[in-house]
XYZ file of C-alpha atoms in Angstrom:
716
model
C 123.642 120.498 98.952
C 122.396 117.261 99.776
C 121.699 116.557 96.285
C 122.778 112.651 96.370
C 120.455 110.722 98.002
C 118.923 112.219 93.692
C 120.731 113.632 91.789
C 124.502 114.019 90.741
C 125.521 117.340 89.424
C 128.916 118.365 87.390
C 129.688 122.068 86.098
C 131.883 122.277 82.464
C 134.620 124.721 81.613
C 131.579 127.154 80.023
C 129.825 127.061 83.589
C 126.966 124.687 82.367
C 125.657 122.352 85.293
C 124.520 118.637 83.985
C 121.952 117.438 86.461
C 121.750 113.496 86.270
C 118.507 112.184 88.149
C 119.412 108.611 89.619
C 117.341 108.870 92.452
C 117.777 105.467 95.077
C 116.093 102.199 95.455
C 113.685 103.558 92.365
C 113.470 101.238 89.105
C 112.667 104.968 88.568
C 112.722 107.914 89.314
C 108.993 109.951 89.908
C 108.864 113.674 91.506
C 108.421 113.812 95.394
C 110.027 114.933 98.414
C 113.138 112.840 97.750
C 113.415 114.161 94.483
C 112.119 118.179 94.755
C 113.524 119.164 98.522
C 116.847 118.999 96.859
C 116.172 120.526 93.595
C 114.630 123.775 95.557
C 117.762 124.502 96.794
C 119.238 123.438 92.602
C 116.940 126.443 91.586
C 118.408 128.562 93.938
C 121.664 127.832 92.989
C 120.822 128.460 89.544
C 119.445 131.650 90.342
C 121.809 132.875 92.451
C 125.336 131.811 91.420
C 126.629 134.271 88.938
C 129.584 130.717 87.159
C 126.202 128.498 86.752
C 125.450 129.705 83.747
C 122.682 127.225 82.723
C 121.726 123.892 83.584
C 120.948 120.091 81.272
C 118.479 117.671 82.894
C 119.008 114.786 82.231
C 118.829 110.770 83.822
C 121.106 108.487 85.402
C 117.958 105.650 84.282
C 116.055 104.126 81.006
C 113.761 106.105 81.644
C 113.309 109.965 82.369
C 110.769 110.815 84.746
C 108.180 109.211 84.855
C 105.419 111.610 87.482
C 104.634 111.719 90.186
C 104.817 110.122 93.530
C 100.640 108.056 93.555
C 101.627 107.017 96.526
C 102.346 110.483 97.513
C 99.098 111.742 96.322
C 96.922 108.966 98.005
C 97.788 109.864 101.368
C 96.306 113.449 100.312
C 93.207 113.942 102.008
C 92.404 117.181 101.955
C 91.963 119.537 98.725
C 93.871 121.810 100.820
C 96.559 119.700 100.950
C 96.157 118.922 97.519
C 97.010 122.546 96.088
C 99.329 123.609 98.608
C 101.131 121.051 97.015
C 100.497 121.387 93.380
C 101.675 124.880 93.959
C 105.024 124.213 95.590
C 105.735 121.830 93.199
C 105.030 124.535 90.411
C 106.580 127.501 92.403
C 109.624 125.618 92.441
C 109.502 124.828 88.144
C 108.399 128.553 87.806
C 111.602 129.816 89.311
C 113.742 127.662 87.544
C 112.222 128.775 83.868
C 112.154 132.493 85.088
C 115.547 132.498 86.766
C 117.020 134.316 83.105
C 119.687 131.199 82.339
C 119.419 128.161 80.123
C 117.957 125.286 81.605
C 117.106 122.082 78.870
C 115.742 118.719 79.526
C 117.530 115.745 77.883
C 114.765 113.406 77.213
C 116.684 110.128 77.159
C 114.197 108.293 78.178
C 110.384 107.764 78.514
C 108.336 111.232 80.129
C 104.880 111.075 81.795
C 103.430 113.113 83.363
C 105.140 115.013 86.327
C 108.163 113.822 84.369
C 106.442 115.459 81.078
C 105.630 118.707 82.992
C 109.023 119.450 84.067
C 110.504 119.456 81.100
C 107.591 121.809 79.783
C 109.347 124.189 82.858
C 112.723 123.256 81.129
C 113.346 126.382 78.004
C 113.952 123.466 75.497
C 113.520 119.910 75.421
C 115.597 117.466 73.437
C 114.793 114.492 73.423
C 115.938 110.471 72.276
C 115.184 108.947 69.143
C 114.411 105.901 70.583
C 111.003 103.715 69.776
C 110.476 103.050 73.339
C 110.791 106.365 74.518
C 107.119 107.984 75.527
C 105.917 111.618 75.783
C 103.039 112.122 77.527
C 100.222 113.260 80.192
C 98.326 110.086 80.690
C 96.934 111.474 84.934
C 93.156 111.429 83.594
C 93.445 107.191 83.224
C 93.265 107.735 86.734
C 90.784 110.425 87.271
C 93.192 113.048 87.412
C 94.683 116.004 85.557
C 97.789 117.199 85.101
C 98.701 119.035 87.930
C 102.494 120.881 87.274
C 101.530 123.211 84.799
C 100.802 120.749 82.208
C 97.008 122.347 81.017
C 98.793 125.625 80.859
C 102.461 125.133 78.982
C 100.825 122.147 76.224
C 98.662 124.861 74.776
C 100.835 127.763 74.648
C 103.484 125.872 72.705
C 100.593 124.125 71.030
C 97.497 125.727 70.633
C 93.973 124.733 72.054
C 93.045 122.109 70.592
C 95.852 120.214 69.737
C 96.356 120.303 74.089
C 92.742 119.507 74.572
C 93.133 116.210 72.482
C 96.335 114.879 74.052
C 95.240 115.542 78.010
C 91.601 114.509 77.440
C 92.964 111.310 75.733
C 96.414 110.588 78.042
C 98.152 110.184 74.655
C 101.905 109.347 74.286
C 103.340 110.304 71.243
C 107.052 109.056 70.545
C 109.958 112.244 70.041
C 109.488 112.337 66.212
C 105.836 112.864 66.682
C 106.562 115.235 69.976
C 109.197 117.127 67.959
C 106.104 117.970 64.686
C 103.771 119.072 67.255
C 105.711 121.977 68.525
C 106.569 119.845 72.067
C 110.352 119.275 71.926
C 113.021 121.934 70.286
C 114.802 118.894 68.872
C 116.097 115.187 68.798
C 119.063 112.839 68.970
C 119.894 109.279 67.704
C 122.330 108.417 70.513
C 122.877 109.971 74.253
C 126.463 111.600 73.294
C 124.653 113.826 70.821
C 121.908 114.473 73.417
C 124.037 116.073 76.011
C 125.833 117.842 72.977
C 122.653 119.205 72.244
C 121.727 120.442 75.432
C 124.746 121.872 75.880
C 125.366 123.545 72.721
C 121.363 124.783 72.919
C 122.410 125.803 76.213
C 125.555 128.146 75.095
C 123.311 129.500 72.213
C 120.528 130.907 73.897
C 122.266 133.040 77.267
C 119.423 134.986 78.749
C 116.468 132.158 77.380
C 112.921 132.930 78.481
C 109.897 130.555 78.050
C 107.546 132.125 75.122
C 104.813 133.604 77.646
C 107.123 135.370 79.489
C 108.230 137.535 75.999
C 105.807 140.125 74.816
C 103.889 139.654 72.525
C 103.208 136.303 73.089
C 100.266 134.930 71.327
C 98.257 131.834 72.304
C 99.490 129.473 68.935
C 95.703 129.394 66.896
C 94.464 131.789 69.778
C 93.321 132.109 73.005
C 89.821 131.131 74.529
C 88.074 133.490 73.151
C 89.162 133.464 69.340
C 86.232 131.953 67.132
C 88.159 128.952 66.089
C 88.987 128.087 69.100
C 85.359 129.686 71.200
C 83.445 126.708 68.660
C 85.910 123.912 70.087
C 84.904 124.546 73.227
C 81.263 125.162 72.496
C 81.091 121.627 71.447
C 83.841 119.436 73.612
C 81.922 119.092 76.502
C 79.299 117.383 75.204
C 81.272 115.314 72.761
C 83.146 114.580 76.333
C 79.792 113.579 77.200
C 78.931 111.403 75.126
C 81.511 109.120 75.629
C 82.255 109.424 79.375
C 78.210 110.123 80.338
C 79.334 112.315 82.795
C 80.890 109.379 84.844
C 85.292 111.451 84.408
C 85.004 114.408 86.420
C 88.897 114.780 85.303
C 87.529 115.521 82.069
C 85.159 118.426 82.782
C 87.938 119.946 84.996
C 90.519 119.743 82.001
C 88.568 121.551 79.566
C 88.032 123.897 82.155
C 91.480 124.351 83.465
C 92.015 124.937 79.142
C 89.029 126.977 78.906
C 89.266 129.524 82.121
C 93.750 129.410 82.155
C 94.114 129.974 78.690
C 92.126 133.187 79.232
C 93.742 134.465 81.844
C 98.243 135.366 82.111
C 100.196 132.074 82.960
C 100.270 132.186 86.386
C 97.010 133.343 87.109
C 96.356 130.023 84.666
C 98.602 127.519 86.460
C 96.474 128.574 90.107
C 93.352 127.612 88.161
C 94.998 124.340 87.611
C 95.823 123.767 91.579
C 92.628 124.463 92.092
C 91.342 121.897 89.484
C 93.170 119.228 90.455
C 93.187 119.442 93.960
C 89.372 118.427 93.181
C 89.893 115.145 91.196
C 92.481 114.329 94.072
C 89.821 114.076 96.604
C 86.863 112.703 94.073
C 85.650 109.836 94.730
C 86.849 108.661 91.749
C 89.953 109.199 91.503
C 90.590 107.161 94.856
C 88.549 104.676 92.526
C 90.953 104.611 90.233
C 94.048 105.214 91.612
C 93.742 102.498 94.199
C 92.656 99.191 91.572
C 93.984 100.350 88.020
C 97.703 101.675 90.098
C 98.375 100.166 93.867
C 96.483 96.775 92.816
C 97.700 96.604 88.930
C 101.046 97.302 89.946
C 100.654 94.165 92.530
C 100.078 92.017 89.833
C 102.105 92.827 87.932
C 104.326 92.149 90.334
C 103.808 88.801 90.768
C 101.086 89.009 93.639
C 99.145 85.607 92.554
C 102.067 84.010 91.648
C 103.372 80.641 93.489
C 106.511 82.091 95.663
C 109.860 79.874 95.399
C 109.072 78.581 91.395
C 111.928 80.020 89.293
C 110.896 82.180 86.261
C 110.752 81.053 82.971
C 110.366 81.362 79.588
C 108.244 80.253 76.531
C 110.859 79.690 73.025
C 107.692 78.280 70.825
C 104.239 77.609 71.719
C 101.906 75.565 69.930
C 98.106 76.753 69.064
C 95.467 74.640 68.339
C 92.804 75.664 66.017
C 93.428 79.379 63.731
C 90.172 80.365 64.462
C 89.707 83.910 65.655
C 90.869 83.123 68.929
C 94.004 80.961 67.498
C 94.104 82.795 65.193
C 95.117 86.331 67.830
C 97.206 83.790 70.379
C 99.145 82.960 67.191
C 99.578 86.827 66.996
C 100.385 88.256 70.407
C 102.393 85.360 71.009
C 104.532 86.125 67.718
C 104.935 89.726 68.679
C 106.503 88.958 71.873
C 109.149 87.507 69.918
C 107.656 83.371 70.250
C 108.301 80.430 67.928
C 104.379 79.504 66.913
C 102.787 76.473 65.345
C 99.776 77.303 64.234
C 97.365 74.403 63.705
C 94.003 72.926 62.649
C 91.993 70.442 60.699
C 92.711 71.870 57.185
C 95.652 73.925 56.586
C 93.769 76.739 54.715
C 92.314 77.117 58.131
C 95.585 77.212 59.486
C 96.428 79.254 56.825
C 94.065 81.458 57.010
C 94.177 82.097 60.597
C 97.628 83.179 59.864
C 96.835 85.743 57.985
C 94.917 86.924 60.677
C 97.944 88.656 62.199
C 99.467 89.178 58.358
C 96.141 91.464 58.489
C 97.163 93.708 61.997
C 100.549 94.241 60.607
C 99.505 95.543 57.424
C 97.030 97.755 58.942
C 99.594 98.958 61.338
C 102.315 99.764 58.650
C 99.918 101.778 56.516
C 99.716 104.052 59.696
C 103.418 103.877 59.896
C 103.264 102.061 63.069
C 105.429 99.042 61.561
C 107.558 98.822 58.348
C 107.534 95.194 56.085
C 110.701 93.828 58.019
C 109.538 93.701 61.484
C 105.960 91.911 59.152
C 108.071 89.569 57.339
C 110.267 88.768 61.056
C 106.800 88.351 63.396
C 104.932 86.027 60.551
C 108.551 84.180 60.481
C 107.608 82.966 63.258
C 104.118 81.518 62.723
C 104.548 78.298 61.216
C 101.282 76.899 59.823
C 99.873 72.755 59.665
C 97.653 70.165 60.013
C 100.261 67.796 61.829
C 100.608 67.054 65.809
C 104.235 65.939 65.194
C 104.354 69.611 64.071
C 104.202 70.817 68.281
C 107.650 68.278 69.089
C 109.672 71.127 70.530
C 106.914 73.170 71.879
C 106.824 74.319 76.092
C 103.871 75.372 75.682
C 100.330 73.992 73.689
C 96.774 76.130 74.131
C 94.187 74.785 72.364
C 91.683 76.883 70.896
C 88.560 74.982 69.423
C 85.315 74.538 69.357
C 83.729 74.731 73.020
C 83.246 71.016 72.850
C 84.500 68.754 75.643
C 84.385 66.071 72.985
C 86.620 67.782 70.511
C 88.186 69.242 73.226
C 89.524 65.670 74.752
C 90.596 64.564 71.858
C 92.889 67.209 71.154
C 94.794 67.048 74.930
C 95.254 63.188 73.625
C 97.125 63.762 70.324
C 99.425 66.844 71.001
C 100.094 64.984 75.118
C 101.818 62.225 72.576
C 103.769 64.279 70.603
C 105.232 66.830 73.762
C 107.747 66.573 75.921
C 106.811 65.048 79.311
C 107.690 68.639 81.245
C 105.136 70.509 78.521
C 102.632 73.077 80.399
C 99.393 72.464 78.191
C 96.514 74.633 78.496
C 92.830 74.876 77.494
C 91.246 78.605 76.012
C 87.808 77.551 77.381
C 85.799 80.275 78.589
C 82.992 78.458 80.668
C 84.087 74.442 80.335
C 85.435 73.581 84.107
C 89.274 73.250 83.876
C 89.344 69.638 86.295
C 86.582 68.458 83.599
C 89.208 68.473 80.981
C 91.777 67.282 82.816
C 89.939 64.191 82.574
C 91.365 63.826 78.424
C 94.778 63.817 79.978
C 97.719 62.386 81.252
C 99.048 64.043 83.313
C 96.863 66.831 84.039
C 99.556 68.622 87.340
C 100.105 69.785 83.739
C 96.609 71.165 82.836
C 95.577 74.716 82.994
C 92.910 77.170 81.786
C 94.660 80.438 79.861
C 91.152 82.134 79.276
C 91.703 84.941 76.654
C 89.438 87.419 75.622
C 87.994 88.012 71.998
C 89.490 90.005 70.427
C 93.341 89.183 71.334
C 95.361 91.678 70.356
C 93.866 94.637 71.900
C 91.833 92.709 75.444
C 94.776 93.631 77.959
C 93.600 90.350 80.100
C 94.293 86.087 80.811
C 92.396 84.567 83.469
C 94.756 81.660 84.341
C 92.179 78.954 85.513
C 94.151 76.329 88.503
C 92.440 72.673 87.749
C 92.067 70.330 91.028
C 95.707 69.300 89.926
C 97.657 72.101 88.789
C 100.662 72.351 90.073
C 101.729 75.026 91.105
C 104.560 75.018 88.924
C 102.537 74.800 85.803
C 100.639 77.949 87.719
C 103.963 79.682 88.048
C 104.903 78.939 84.258
C 101.470 79.501 82.939
C 101.965 83.480 84.708
C 105.064 83.761 83.145
C 103.981 83.560 79.498
C 101.338 85.878 80.541
C 103.274 88.644 81.036
C 105.890 87.527 78.358
C 102.580 88.110 76.114
C 102.455 91.513 77.299
C 98.734 90.432 79.111
C 97.542 90.844 82.897
C 97.141 87.321 84.531
C 93.972 87.100 86.954
C 94.190 83.851 88.421
C 90.753 81.997 89.036
C 89.922 78.917 90.806
C 88.089 76.034 88.688
C 84.455 76.445 89.049
C 81.766 77.015 86.667
C 81.973 79.892 84.827
C 84.794 80.264 86.599
C 85.180 84.661 87.001
C 84.977 86.710 83.848
C 81.656 84.785 82.395
C 80.297 84.163 85.493
C 79.836 87.318 86.552
C 80.344 89.532 82.703
C 77.029 86.868 81.865
C 75.328 88.987 84.790
C 75.052 91.926 82.813
C 73.609 90.942 80.013
C 70.697 89.135 81.498
C 69.790 91.763 83.401
C 69.452 93.462 80.235
C 66.912 91.378 78.591
C 65.851 90.778 81.813
C 64.498 94.386 82.239
C 63.314 94.043 78.750
C 61.066 90.842 78.767
C 59.711 93.216 81.879
C 58.306 95.533 79.385
C 61.130 98.392 80.239
C 62.025 100.699 76.618
C 65.104 99.112 75.236
C 66.439 101.800 74.519
C 65.995 103.538 78.021
C 68.115 99.465 78.772
C 70.839 100.572 76.565
C 71.474 104.153 77.841
C 71.216 102.423 81.464
C 73.934 100.328 79.975
C 76.353 103.511 79.362
C 74.735 105.346 82.081
C 76.242 102.940 84.896
C 79.303 102.787 83.035
C 80.378 100.233 81.048
C 82.212 100.337 77.717
C 79.087 98.824 76.035
C 75.365 99.054 76.583
C 74.226 94.776 77.704
C 71.690 93.934 74.081
C 74.710 95.406 71.676
C 77.045 92.896 74.028
C 74.782 90.204 73.952
C 74.479 90.429 70.254
C 78.608 90.940 69.623
C 78.787 87.780 71.887
C 76.182 85.533 69.825
C 72.901 84.480 71.280
C 73.379 80.997 69.153
C 77.031 81.069 71.470
C 74.956 81.778 74.567
C 72.219 78.810 73.899
C 74.780 76.354 73.411
C 76.786 77.350 76.471
C 72.947 77.238 78.519
C 72.531 73.506 77.078
C 75.550 72.260 77.865
C 75.286 73.715 81.142
C 72.396 72.522 81.649
C 73.218 68.617 80.289
C 76.080 69.164 83.125
C 74.308 70.057 85.874
C 71.982 67.020 85.296
C 74.814 64.873 85.627
C 75.757 66.201 88.359
C 72.557 65.874 89.796
C 72.127 69.590 89.979
C 70.257 72.621 89.551
C 70.526 76.299 89.560
C 67.503 79.045 89.523
C 66.995 80.468 85.631
C 67.551 83.949 85.237
C 64.511 85.989 83.784
C 67.166 87.318 81.369
C 67.288 84.293 79.685
C 63.703 83.524 78.223
C 64.105 86.352 76.056
C 67.876 84.811 74.818
C 65.547 81.750 73.752
C 62.867 84.388 72.326
C 65.372 86.259 70.197
C 68.087 83.588 69.507
C 66.122 80.809 69.420
C 62.499 81.365 68.327
C 62.731 84.606 65.749
C 66.308 83.424 64.690
C 68.725 86.748 65.609
C 71.330 84.963 66.778
C 73.884 88.526 66.351
C 76.334 89.959 64.650
C 77.465 87.673 62.410
C 74.298 86.454 61.560
C 73.418 90.994 61.197
C 70.372 90.415 62.929
C 70.152 90.319 67.125
C 68.136 92.858 69.075
C 69.462 95.854 66.396
C 69.866 94.746 62.499
C 72.810 95.487 61.193
C 73.791 97.398 57.591
C 77.730 97.236 57.287
C 78.875 99.692 60.362
C 75.621 101.117 61.100
C 73.109 99.208 63.186
C 69.711 100.591 64.994
C 67.448 98.387 67.266
C 65.708 95.763 65.490
C 61.669 97.424 65.520
C 59.766 93.940 66.380
C 61.570 94.457 69.440
C 58.700 96.854 70.711
C 56.278 94.331 69.532
C 57.620 91.323 71.036
C 58.018 93.064 74.491
C 55.421 96.080 74.580
C 57.664 98.641 76.784
C 54.927 99.646 79.771
C 53.431 102.735 80.548
C 55.155 103.938 83.880
C 59.247 103.242 83.482
C 61.569 103.560 85.961
C 64.114 105.743 86.874
C 67.351 105.829 84.794
C 68.984 105.214 88.027
C 67.126 102.452 89.224
C 68.308 100.791 85.921
C 71.666 101.489 87.133
C 71.715 100.382 89.874
C 70.529 97.515 88.677
C 73.304 96.549 85.959
C 75.685 97.293 88.828
C 74.814 95.780 91.522
C 74.228 92.561 90.196
C 77.570 92.937 88.752
C 79.562 93.534 91.820
C 77.492 91.461 94.180
C 77.760 88.607 92.575
C 81.783 89.330 92.377
C 81.556 89.379 96.043
C 80.250 86.068 95.769
C 83.476 84.350 93.573
C 85.252 86.396 96.473
C 83.271 85.175 98.973
C 84.003 81.298 97.356
C 87.416 81.855 96.736
C 86.277 81.604 93.016
C 89.171 84.591 92.702
C 92.103 84.443 94.738
C 92.771 88.330 95.775
C 90.674 91.625 95.594
C 92.993 92.954 93.132
C 92.070 89.960 90.971
C 88.885 90.399 91.749
C 88.635 94.447 90.446
C 91.417 94.444 87.532
C 89.855 90.984 85.852
C 86.248 92.799 86.328
C 87.658 95.733 84.246
C 89.718 94.441 82.089
C 88.135 91.273 81.947
C 84.702 92.183 79.838
C 84.736 96.557 80.865
C 82.965 96.598 84.276
C 82.912 100.401 85.028
C 86.459 102.258 85.174
C 85.504 105.074 86.922
C 84.098 103.005 90.041
C 87.377 100.696 90.126
C 85.993 96.976 89.770
C 83.046 95.545 90.915
C 84.362 95.271 94.964
C 85.908 98.599 94.540
C 82.262 99.415 93.534
C 81.090 98.335 97.222
C 83.279 99.623 98.590
C 82.990 102.970 97.637
C 78.922 102.394 98.389
C 79.776 101.388 102.068
C 79.113 97.629 103.189
C 76.141 98.712 104.987
C 74.645 100.894 102.205
C 75.538 98.684 99.150
C 72.838 95.372 101.646
C 70.271 98.469 102.236
C 69.790 99.002 98.512
C 70.654 95.429 97.184
C 67.750 94.716 99.366
C 65.504 96.350 97.912
C 66.379 95.269 94.675
C 65.540 92.033 95.923
C 62.151 92.830 97.008
C 61.140 94.400 93.704
C 63.594 91.387 91.263
C 64.212 88.903 92.358
C 66.302 86.525 95.172
C 69.371 87.276 92.523
C 69.907 90.587 94.047
C 70.147 89.473 98.033
C 73.620 90.838 99.336
C 76.479 87.909 99.313
C 77.019 86.836 102.878
C 80.811 88.407 103.056
C 78.615 91.724 102.499
C 76.999 91.535 104.546
C 79.054 90.245 107.380
C 80.897 93.342 106.709
C 78.129 95.595 106.732
C 77.875 94.732 110.464
C 81.687 94.228 111.155
C 82.716 97.644 109.458
C 84.650 95.912 106.785
C 85.863 96.586 103.094
C 87.334 94.562 100.396
C 91.095 94.948 100.812
C 94.270 92.539 100.656
C 96.459 92.217 103.275
C 99.832 93.363 102.327
């Protein structure tokens, strides 16, 4: 048996085999032919060798199996191919499950997707009680569904409703939670105990069978016909669509697998799952999401945009100037990563208030059982609050997060540089002011960089790293390493007004406001934003950002452009900002009134909008509005790539999804153009330009692609 490549096999005196999966040349085990081919031979031995009385499966790596090989899925071109692959894998698992001998998964580390499905095909699952260990079926996050029996085994173990929650949301569970739910048989404190319990289970259950293969089995809580489940299944699709707006076919397919599969016997239900899995694999949504949220995201994580040849670094002590929402959030994520933090503000009260933000987050985590008082106290002890710049001594990184005012920022730079080491990195968290201009206040512009965080910092996964004209490669590398150190995703952009994310994000909210100004009903504007796949509609999002901030940035930009002797066209949406935010004084959510009226957690569109902007008699189609919102963003992203504001396709796509929430089902702003096709994109963009103005004229790079048959892709 050619097992050596994928796993080792040992048979003990009791006839229990121990399989230790340790795939060569891979940091983690995945289900692909390297593993499944020899594993099929092992299953045959389990069926035929009388000396082999049971099997324990574990991993030689820190994780168990982290899922199927996505690269293999990417190469599939037809539904038939996907179905065949799926059935072959499940056939092997099913033979193992029905062999009449006990098979136990000794889950020593994270088991996700196909890895958990393999464990579910075992007769028992013992998991290591390690806080790092996660169990889940996250396929939906790539536009897929579990294709290794997950949609059939999970409901038969824990019930249809719990299975639906777990699979449609791609939730990850701890070992203890999985045991409580019934997905895991037992937990163990150490690896030795894990293997001992697994072998003991085999010996105690010599003729093991899956519950659904035993006479009289009933699905916990009832099958698809039982009244309680019928009630859930009746409302679940409409609830899912209320959130997903039809943009994620995998959600509907998962619910179909659960409903149809749980009316049938296990094997027939499993075939139903294979058919829906195949439909997901060949869908454009899945191709978009895998391309960006798997391949391109992994390229970024592996340092695609990081300067080569610069030694890796880590930050031991960070200084943060400004303890407002951004500064407080940066302090929290830094301290959480084990970095010592100096949080500085103009008054001790403000600095302490910034630290209290961390305490609030930690207290909430404790109340939900996700942290402990000891962990909270240790994290808070790492945050020192102060008003004295002298306390920044010893910081290898300083991040300025003060008000968007050049003068204030320059003064912060001078005072901080007077005390920090000559080789320390100085970063500004500005979202709009050019880094090269801010670096003029620095005595060492080579060490000056932009680190643009997004609010709320503790939840938003992206940091936009802005490289000024004089920023050195070493400074960029150190900024990149810090962003990864705090568990965020870095994208690298060059210094140009609005950088990348702020510049393109603005096109979304501005287009929404332009629609309102044209007499399109505000409710239609908001629904179009959600139908487009955006997490928030444009008017609500402008309220969150604050109309006052938009007016301030516009004024600052106007002054800068006048000083440079240049002008840019004013977007028609800006007149709406001036009218509502300026003349009406409705500046957004913080003041309780903007495009919406706010009362506590409730909000409703302000009725006065209909008086100021009476809806025109003939309203455009929803698709017309959706196209405007998506094309405005994608076209501007293409211009940013063309102008080399962004350095890679991966940075452009990931930045659009993680930065401002560009429709994840589209795979990012440039992937949207790829999926539409450059030729069709150009045609539609020109139609929109004729109807609504030159801002929709397609970017030159896309026009060129349309002529040459090109597309956006990074060269490996």
